[in-house]
Amino acid sequence: MRLLRALRARRIAAAAAYGGGGITAVGGLTIGLVLVEARLAKKMIRATPSTPPPVADGVFGPDTGAPLSFVMLGDSTAAGLGVHEPDETPGALLAAGLSAIAGRPVKLTNVALSGARSSMLPEQVDRALAASPDVAVIMIGANDVTARIAAAESVGHLAAAVERLRAAGCEVVVGTCPDLGSVKPLWQPLRWIAQNASRRLAAAQTIVVVERGGRSVSLGDLLGREFAADPREMFSADRYHPSARGYAAAAMAVLPSMAAALDLEPDFDVLPDPRRRTGVLPVYLAAAEAADEPGTEVAGTRVAGTDQGPRGRWATLLRRRGVPEAAPTTPGAV
């Protein structure tokens, strides 16, 4: 299954590079049962109105020293929809954490928009570049899956965004598409379809991000056990977006990668994985493994002095201390 996902992700990434249409997020499974379940899920999710995400833009940390410029791009998850206080948003959590690691102020500019798809990234990048960013975090993809946007089209927009930010000297960390199979209002077979579509897109996102000099962090069902045991605490009132605790978990997974990208020395250790004999793989294989292992960072690396191997770009997988253990990956487990 993982090898098949890796090959599909590589095909999607190649299609994005050459302008191909790729495959849609949920393929051709538009049978009546799935459509009925999708409508019911949307009705349940929207039953509880959500207020706009709180605005957290500003300077975090000490008053002295030149601030690092940090921009947040993406969809409602990046914007922090589902919480009520600015300091509960992922942008604020990451800015405060980065400031503590760097020992200097961090200026946050959040250009993420609720409902955004990957096709909206060009406009967000325009606004982000106006802030002369040192580091950017992108969280995008869930709305592409629910709208059944072709995966190649989605990752093509993401690849272009990473290229533009990197060309401006900005480090880029991408939190890949979350596992929509963990959303409580979904039933089988829609849950299984959503899970597979999410992981397929996440793997393809990782490939294009790493190939363009960025880093990816798989979010997946990052708190699978916790969400299953206590969904009222981990999800917000709409049962779709994370709560403050859910956003804190995502920030804890992304923060070490931000610090590493900026050559800082955070107090995070790499977790050994006895199941993996090596942390270096061709990027398409690393991407598929990361999609199944929430909290895994994938970044480009060199082997024997070169960044390219016989099967493409070399990449390394890392899991940081403090990242919650993932739930079992059986479809419908949460």
Short mmCIF file of C-alpha atoms in Angstrom, two decimals:
data_model
loop_
_atom_site.label_atom_id
_atom_site.label_comp_id
_atom_site.label_asym_id
_atom_site.label_seq_id
_atom_site.Cartn_x
_atom_site.Cartn_y
_atom_site.Cartn_z
CA MET A 1 0.00 0.00 0.00
CA ARG A 2 2.76 2.43 0.95
CA LEU A 3 4.79 1.67 -2.20
CA LEU A 4 1.69 2.14 -4.33
CA ARG A 5 1.06 5.51 -2.66
CA ALA A 6 4.69 6.47 -3.26
CA LEU A 7 4.45 5.67 -6.96
CA ARG A 8 1.16 7.55 -7.28
CA ALA A 9 2.59 10.55 -5.43
CA ARG A 10 5.61 10.59 -7.76
CA ARG A 11 3.27 10.48 -10.75
CA ILE A 12 1.19 13.36 -9.37
CA ALA A 13 4.33 15.44 -8.73
CA ALA A 14 5.56 14.74 -12.26
CA ALA A 15 2.18 15.68 -13.70
CA ALA A 16 2.28 18.95 -11.77
CA ALA A 17 5.73 19.74 -13.16
CA TYR A 18 4.64 19.12 -16.74
CA GLY A 19 1.15 20.56 -16.50
CA GLY A 20 -0.74 17.27 -16.53
CA GLY A 21 -4.16 16.88 -15.04
CA GLY A 22 -3.24 14.03 -12.74
CA ILE A 23 -6.00 12.26 -10.84
CA THR A 24 -8.80 13.75 -8.80
CA ALA A 25 -8.79 13.61 -5.04
CA VAL A 26 -11.48 10.94 -4.79
CA GLY A 27 -11.21 9.47 -8.29
CA GLY A 28 -14.40 8.32 -9.91
CA LEU A 29 -16.18 7.15 -6.77
CA THR A 30 -19.25 9.35 -7.07
CA ILE A 31 -21.82 6.68 -6.32
CA GLY A 32 -25.06 7.69 -4.69
CA LEU A 33 -24.14 6.48 -1.20
CA VAL A 34 -20.96 8.54 -1.10
CA LEU A 35 -22.76 11.65 -2.33
CA VAL A 36 -25.49 11.27 0.28
CA GLU A 37 -22.92 10.78 3.04
CA ALA A 38 -20.94 13.81 1.86
CA ARG A 39 -24.03 16.03 1.99
CA LEU A 40 -24.92 14.79 5.48
CA ALA A 41 -21.36 15.36 6.72
CA LYS A 42 -21.32 18.91 5.36
CA LYS A 43 -24.66 19.62 7.05
CA MET A 44 -23.37 18.35 10.39
CA ILE A 45 -20.08 20.24 10.13
CA ARG A 46 -21.82 23.51 9.27
CA ALA A 47 -24.51 23.09 11.92
CA THR A 48 -22.43 25.10 14.40
CA PRO A 49 -21.47 28.54 13.01
CA SER A 50 -17.81 29.48 13.35
CA THR A 51 -16.66 32.98 14.18
CA PRO A 52 -13.78 34.42 12.14
CA PRO A 53 -10.33 33.38 13.37
CA PRO A 54 -8.75 35.81 15.82
CA VAL A 55 -6.07 38.13 14.46
CA ALA A 56 -2.66 37.47 16.03
CA ASP A 57 -0.37 39.55 13.78
CA GLY A 58 2.32 41.44 15.67
CA VAL A 59 5.68 41.10 17.36
CA PHE A 60 6.33 38.28 19.83
CA GLY A 61 9.16 38.01 22.33
CA PRO A 62 11.68 40.54 23.68
CA ASP A 63 11.63 44.21 22.76
CA THR A 64 15.30 44.35 21.77
CA GLY A 65 16.96 43.21 18.57
CA ALA A 66 15.86 43.03 14.96
CA PRO A 67 12.83 40.75 14.64
CA LEU A 68 12.71 37.66 12.49
CA SER A 69 9.94 37.95 9.91
CA PHE A 70 7.59 34.95 9.95
CA VAL A 71 4.63 34.56 7.58
CA MET A 72 1.79 32.07 7.78
CA LEU A 73 0.00 31.02 4.60
CA GLY A 74 -2.79 28.57 3.81
CA ASP A 75 -6.37 27.81 4.73
CA SER A 76 -8.55 28.00 7.84
CA THR A 77 -6.18 25.73 9.77
CA ALA A 78 -3.31 28.13 9.18
CA ALA A 79 -5.58 31.05 10.06
CA GLY A 80 -6.64 29.42 13.34
CA LEU A 81 -10.37 28.98 12.76
CA GLY A 82 -11.99 27.25 15.71
CA VAL A 83 -10.31 29.08 18.60
CA HIS A 84 -11.25 32.35 20.25
CA GLU A 85 -8.03 33.88 21.57
CA PRO A 86 -5.19 35.18 19.34
CA ASP A 87 -2.53 33.34 21.35
CA GLU A 88 -4.29 30.03 20.63
CA THR A 89 -3.81 30.27 16.86
CA PRO A 90 -1.02 28.20 15.28
CA GLY A 91 0.69 31.35 13.97
CA ALA A 92 0.91 32.86 17.45
CA LEU A 93 2.07 29.58 18.99
CA LEU A 94 4.80 29.19 16.39
CA ALA A 95 5.90 32.84 16.64
CA ALA A 96 6.17 32.65 20.42
CA GLY A 97 8.03 29.35 20.28
CA LEU A 98 10.43 30.55 17.60
CA SER A 99 11.15 33.70 19.59
CA ALA A 100 11.99 31.62 22.66
CA ILE A 101 14.38 29.43 20.64
CA ALA A 102 16.02 32.31 18.77
CA GLY A 103 16.21 34.65 21.77
CA ARG A 104 14.97 37.54 19.65
CA PRO A 105 11.62 39.03 18.62
CA VAL A 106 9.55 37.45 15.86
CA LYS A 107 7.14 39.46 13.74
CA LEU A 108 4.12 37.42 12.62
CA THR A 109 2.22 38.21 9.43
CA ASN A 110 -0.66 35.81 8.78
CA VAL A 111 -2.07 35.92 5.23
CA ALA A 112 -3.99 32.62 5.45
CA LEU A 113 -7.69 32.66 4.55
CA SER A 114 -10.51 30.40 5.64
CA GLY A 115 -11.74 28.30 2.74
CA ALA A 116 -8.55 28.79 0.74
CA ARG A 117 -7.47 26.18 -1.79
CA SER A 118 -4.00 25.80 -3.23
CA SER A 119 -5.04 27.87 -6.25
CA MET A 120 -5.23 30.89 -3.94
CA LEU A 121 -1.57 30.65 -2.90
CA PRO A 122 -0.24 33.08 -5.57
CA GLU A 123 -2.14 36.00 -4.01
CA GLN A 124 -1.08 34.95 -0.52
CA VAL A 125 2.56 34.76 -1.62
CA ASP A 126 2.29 38.30 -3.01
CA ARG A 127 1.19 39.54 0.42
CA ALA A 128 3.74 37.38 2.23
CA LEU A 129 6.68 38.68 0.20
CA ALA A 130 5.73 42.23 1.16
CA ALA A 131 6.77 41.30 4.71
CA SER A 132 10.29 40.26 3.57
CA PRO A 133 9.96 36.93 5.36
CA ASP A 134 12.82 34.93 6.85
CA VAL A 135 10.63 31.85 7.27
CA ALA A 136 7.20 30.82 6.07
CA VAL A 137 4.83 28.06 7.14
CA ILE A 138 2.15 26.84 4.73
CA MET A 139 -0.81 24.66 5.73
CA ILE A 140 -3.00 23.82 2.74
CA GLY A 141 -4.78 20.96 1.07
CA ALA A 142 -7.94 19.98 2.97
CA ASN A 143 -10.21 22.18 0.84
CA ASP A 144 -8.63 20.80 -2.33
CA VAL A 145 -9.59 17.29 -1.22
CA THR A 146 -13.18 18.19 -0.30
CA ALA A 147 -13.61 20.11 -3.57
CA ARG A 148 -12.17 17.15 -5.54
CA ILE A 149 -9.48 19.28 -7.16
CA ALA A 150 -7.02 17.25 -9.23
CA ALA A 151 -4.05 16.48 -7.01
CA ALA A 152 -1.56 17.49 -9.71
CA GLU A 153 -3.24 20.89 -9.97
CA SER A 154 -3.09 21.36 -6.21
CA VAL A 155 0.58 20.48 -5.83
CA GLY A 156 1.45 22.55 -8.88
CA HIS A 157 0.24 25.69 -7.09
CA LEU A 158 2.10 24.68 -3.93
CA ALA A 159 5.31 24.05 -5.86
CA ALA A 160 5.13 27.50 -7.45
CA ALA A 161 4.55 29.11 -4.04
CA VAL A 162 7.57 27.37 -2.53
CA GLU A 163 9.72 28.37 -5.51
CA ARG A 164 8.79 32.04 -5.16
CA LEU A 165 9.41 32.12 -1.44
CA ARG A 166 12.73 30.29 -1.73
CA ALA A 167 13.84 32.63 -4.54
CA ALA A 168 13.30 35.52 -2.11
CA GLY A 169 15.61 33.89 0.43
CA CYS A 170 12.79 32.64 2.67
CA GLU A 171 12.95 29.27 4.40
CA VAL A 172 9.76 27.25 3.88
CA VAL A 173 8.09 24.62 6.04
CA VAL A 174 4.87 23.00 4.81
CA GLY A 175 2.42 21.23 7.10
CA THR A 176 0.95 18.72 4.67
CA CYS A 177 -2.72 17.94 4.13
CA PRO A 178 -4.35 16.62 7.34
CA ASP A 179 -6.04 13.23 7.40
CA LEU A 180 -9.69 14.03 6.75
CA GLY A 181 -10.57 10.47 7.69
CA SER A 182 -10.29 11.57 11.33
CA VAL A 183 -13.23 13.99 11.02
CA LYS A 184 -16.02 12.64 13.25
CA PRO A 185 -19.08 13.34 11.02
CA LEU A 186 -17.69 11.04 8.27
CA TRP A 187 -18.78 7.42 7.95
CA GLN A 188 -17.58 4.57 5.80
CA PRO A 189 -16.93 4.42 2.90
CA LEU A 190 -16.55 8.22 2.78
CA ARG A 191 -14.08 8.14 5.68
CA TRP A 192 -11.85 5.63 3.86
CA ILE A 193 -12.00 7.70 0.65
CA ALA A 194 -11.15 10.90 2.51
CA GLN A 195 -8.26 9.24 4.34
CA ASN A 196 -6.68 7.86 1.19
CA ALA A 197 -7.17 11.08 -0.77
CA SER A 198 -5.62 13.10 2.06
CA ARG A 199 -2.56 10.88 2.37
CA ARG A 200 -2.06 10.73 -1.38
CA LEU A 201 -2.10 14.53 -1.59
CA ALA A 202 0.17 14.86 1.47
CA ALA A 203 2.77 12.56 -0.10
CA ALA A 204 2.71 14.49 -3.38
CA GLN A 205 2.98 17.79 -1.49
CA THR A 206 6.09 16.50 0.28
CA ILE A 207 7.78 15.59 -2.99
CA VAL A 208 7.32 19.00 -4.63
CA VAL A 209 8.23 20.88 -1.45
CA VAL A 210 11.49 19.01 -0.83
CA GLU A 211 12.48 19.11 -4.49
CA ARG A 212 12.24 22.91 -4.31
CA GLY A 213 14.30 23.36 -1.19
CA GLY A 214 11.60 23.38 1.48
CA ARG A 215 10.80 21.04 4.36
CA SER A 216 7.56 19.22 5.01
CA VAL A 217 6.00 18.04 8.26
CA SER A 218 3.21 15.46 8.05
CA LEU A 219 0.24 16.49 10.15
CA GLY A 220 -2.05 13.59 9.29
CA ASP A 221 -4.09 12.40 12.27
CA LEU A 222 -1.41 13.79 14.57
CA LEU A 223 -3.41 13.15 17.71
CA GLY A 224 -5.35 10.12 16.54
CA ARG A 225 -5.67 8.44 19.92
CA GLU A 226 -6.41 11.69 21.72
CA PHE A 227 -8.99 12.77 19.14
CA ALA A 228 -10.71 9.39 19.34
CA ALA A 229 -10.72 9.38 23.15
CA ASP A 230 -11.75 13.01 23.65
CA PRO A 231 -13.07 14.55 20.40
CA ARG A 232 -14.91 17.33 22.22
CA GLU A 233 -11.60 18.63 23.55
CA MET A 234 -9.48 18.11 20.43
CA PHE A 235 -11.98 19.41 17.87
CA SER A 236 -13.58 22.84 18.02
CA ALA A 237 -17.34 23.32 18.19
CA ASP A 238 -17.83 22.70 14.45
CA ARG A 239 -16.36 19.19 14.79
CA TYR A 240 -14.06 19.87 11.83
CA HIS A 241 -11.37 22.34 12.87
CA PRO A 242 -8.94 21.68 15.74
CA SER A 243 -9.40 23.13 19.19
CA ALA A 244 -6.67 25.04 21.02
CA ARG A 245 -5.18 21.71 22.12
CA GLY A 246 -5.25 20.42 18.56
CA TYR A 247 -3.47 23.51 17.22
CA ALA A 248 -0.88 23.27 19.99
CA ALA A 249 -0.07 19.72 18.87
CA ALA A 250 0.39 20.84 15.28
CA ALA A 251 2.62 23.73 16.36
CA MET A 252 4.72 21.38 18.49
CA ALA A 253 5.35 19.23 15.41
CA VAL A 254 6.19 22.13 13.07
CA LEU A 255 8.30 24.33 15.37
CA PRO A 256 11.48 22.18 15.40
CA SER A 257 11.54 22.15 11.59
CA MET A 258 11.25 25.94 11.51
CA ALA A 259 14.17 26.25 13.90
CA ALA A 260 16.27 23.77 11.93
CA ALA A 261 15.53 25.61 8.68
CA LEU A 262 16.90 28.80 10.26
CA ASP A 263 20.02 26.99 11.55
CA LEU A 264 19.00 27.53 15.15
CA GLU A 265 19.68 24.98 17.84
CA PRO A 266 16.41 24.11 19.52
CA ASP A 267 16.30 21.72 22.44
CA PHE A 268 14.62 18.96 20.42
CA ASP A 269 16.14 15.53 19.94
CA VAL A 270 15.50 13.22 17.02
CA LEU A 271 13.51 10.14 17.97
CA PRO A 272 15.13 6.85 16.84
CA ASP A 273 12.85 4.52 14.93
CA PRO A 274 13.80 0.85 15.26
CA ARG A 275 11.61 -0.03 12.31
CA ARG A 276 13.71 2.08 9.93
CA ARG A 277 17.29 1.03 9.17
CA THR A 278 18.08 4.32 7.50
CA GLY A 279 16.59 7.80 7.63
CA VAL A 280 17.66 8.57 4.04
CA LEU A 281 15.44 7.52 1.14
CA PRO A 282 14.47 8.70 -2.35
CA VAL A 283 12.05 11.54 -1.78
CA TYR A 284 8.99 9.75 -3.18
CA LEU A 285 9.48 6.84 -0.76
CA ALA A 286 10.16 9.21 2.14
CA ALA A 287 7.00 11.14 1.26
CA ALA A 288 4.80 8.03 1.38
CA GLU A 289 6.28 6.95 4.71
CA ALA A 290 5.79 10.41 6.22
CA ALA A 291 2.15 10.46 5.10
CA ASP A 292 1.58 7.36 7.26
CA GLU A 293 3.62 8.65 10.22
CA PRO A 294 2.24 11.98 11.55
CA GLY A 295 4.86 14.32 12.94
CA THR A 296 7.55 13.23 10.48
CA GLU A 297 9.75 15.87 8.86
CA VAL A 298 11.08 15.33 5.35
CA ALA A 299 13.95 17.48 4.09
CA GLY A 300 16.42 17.25 1.25
CA THR A 301 19.88 15.85 1.93
CA ARG A 302 23.06 14.75 0.16
CA VAL A 303 24.54 11.28 -0.20
CA ALA A 304 28.16 10.88 -1.33
CA GLY A 305 28.26 14.58 -2.16
CA THR A 306 25.19 14.66 -4.40
CA ASP A 307 21.52 15.44 -3.76
CA GLN A 308 20.30 13.17 -6.57
CA GLY A 309 20.28 9.38 -6.59
CA PRO A 310 19.28 6.84 -9.23
CA ARG A 311 15.63 7.17 -8.15
CA GLY A 312 15.49 10.93 -7.68
CA ARG A 313 16.11 13.48 -4.92
CA TRP A 314 17.56 12.17 -1.66
CA ALA A 315 15.57 13.03 1.45
CA THR A 316 15.89 12.41 5.17
CA LEU A 317 13.10 11.55 7.62
CA LEU A 318 13.14 12.88 11.18
CA ARG A 319 10.78 12.55 14.12
CA ARG A 320 11.29 15.07 16.91
CA ARG A 321 11.08 14.40 20.64
CA GLY A 322 7.75 15.56 22.04
CA VAL A 323 5.69 14.76 18.96
CA PRO A 324 2.70 12.64 20.05
CA GLU A 325 2.65 9.03 18.92
CA ALA A 326 0.45 8.40 15.90
CA ALA A 327 -2.72 6.38 16.06
CA PRO A 328 -2.98 3.05 14.21
CA THR A 329 -3.31 3.65 10.48
CA THR A 330 -6.19 1.23 9.93
CA PRO A 331 -8.91 3.03 7.88
CA GLY A 332 -11.70 4.15 10.16
CA ALA A 333 -9.64 3.74 13.32
CA VAL A 334 -10.61 7.21 14.55
#
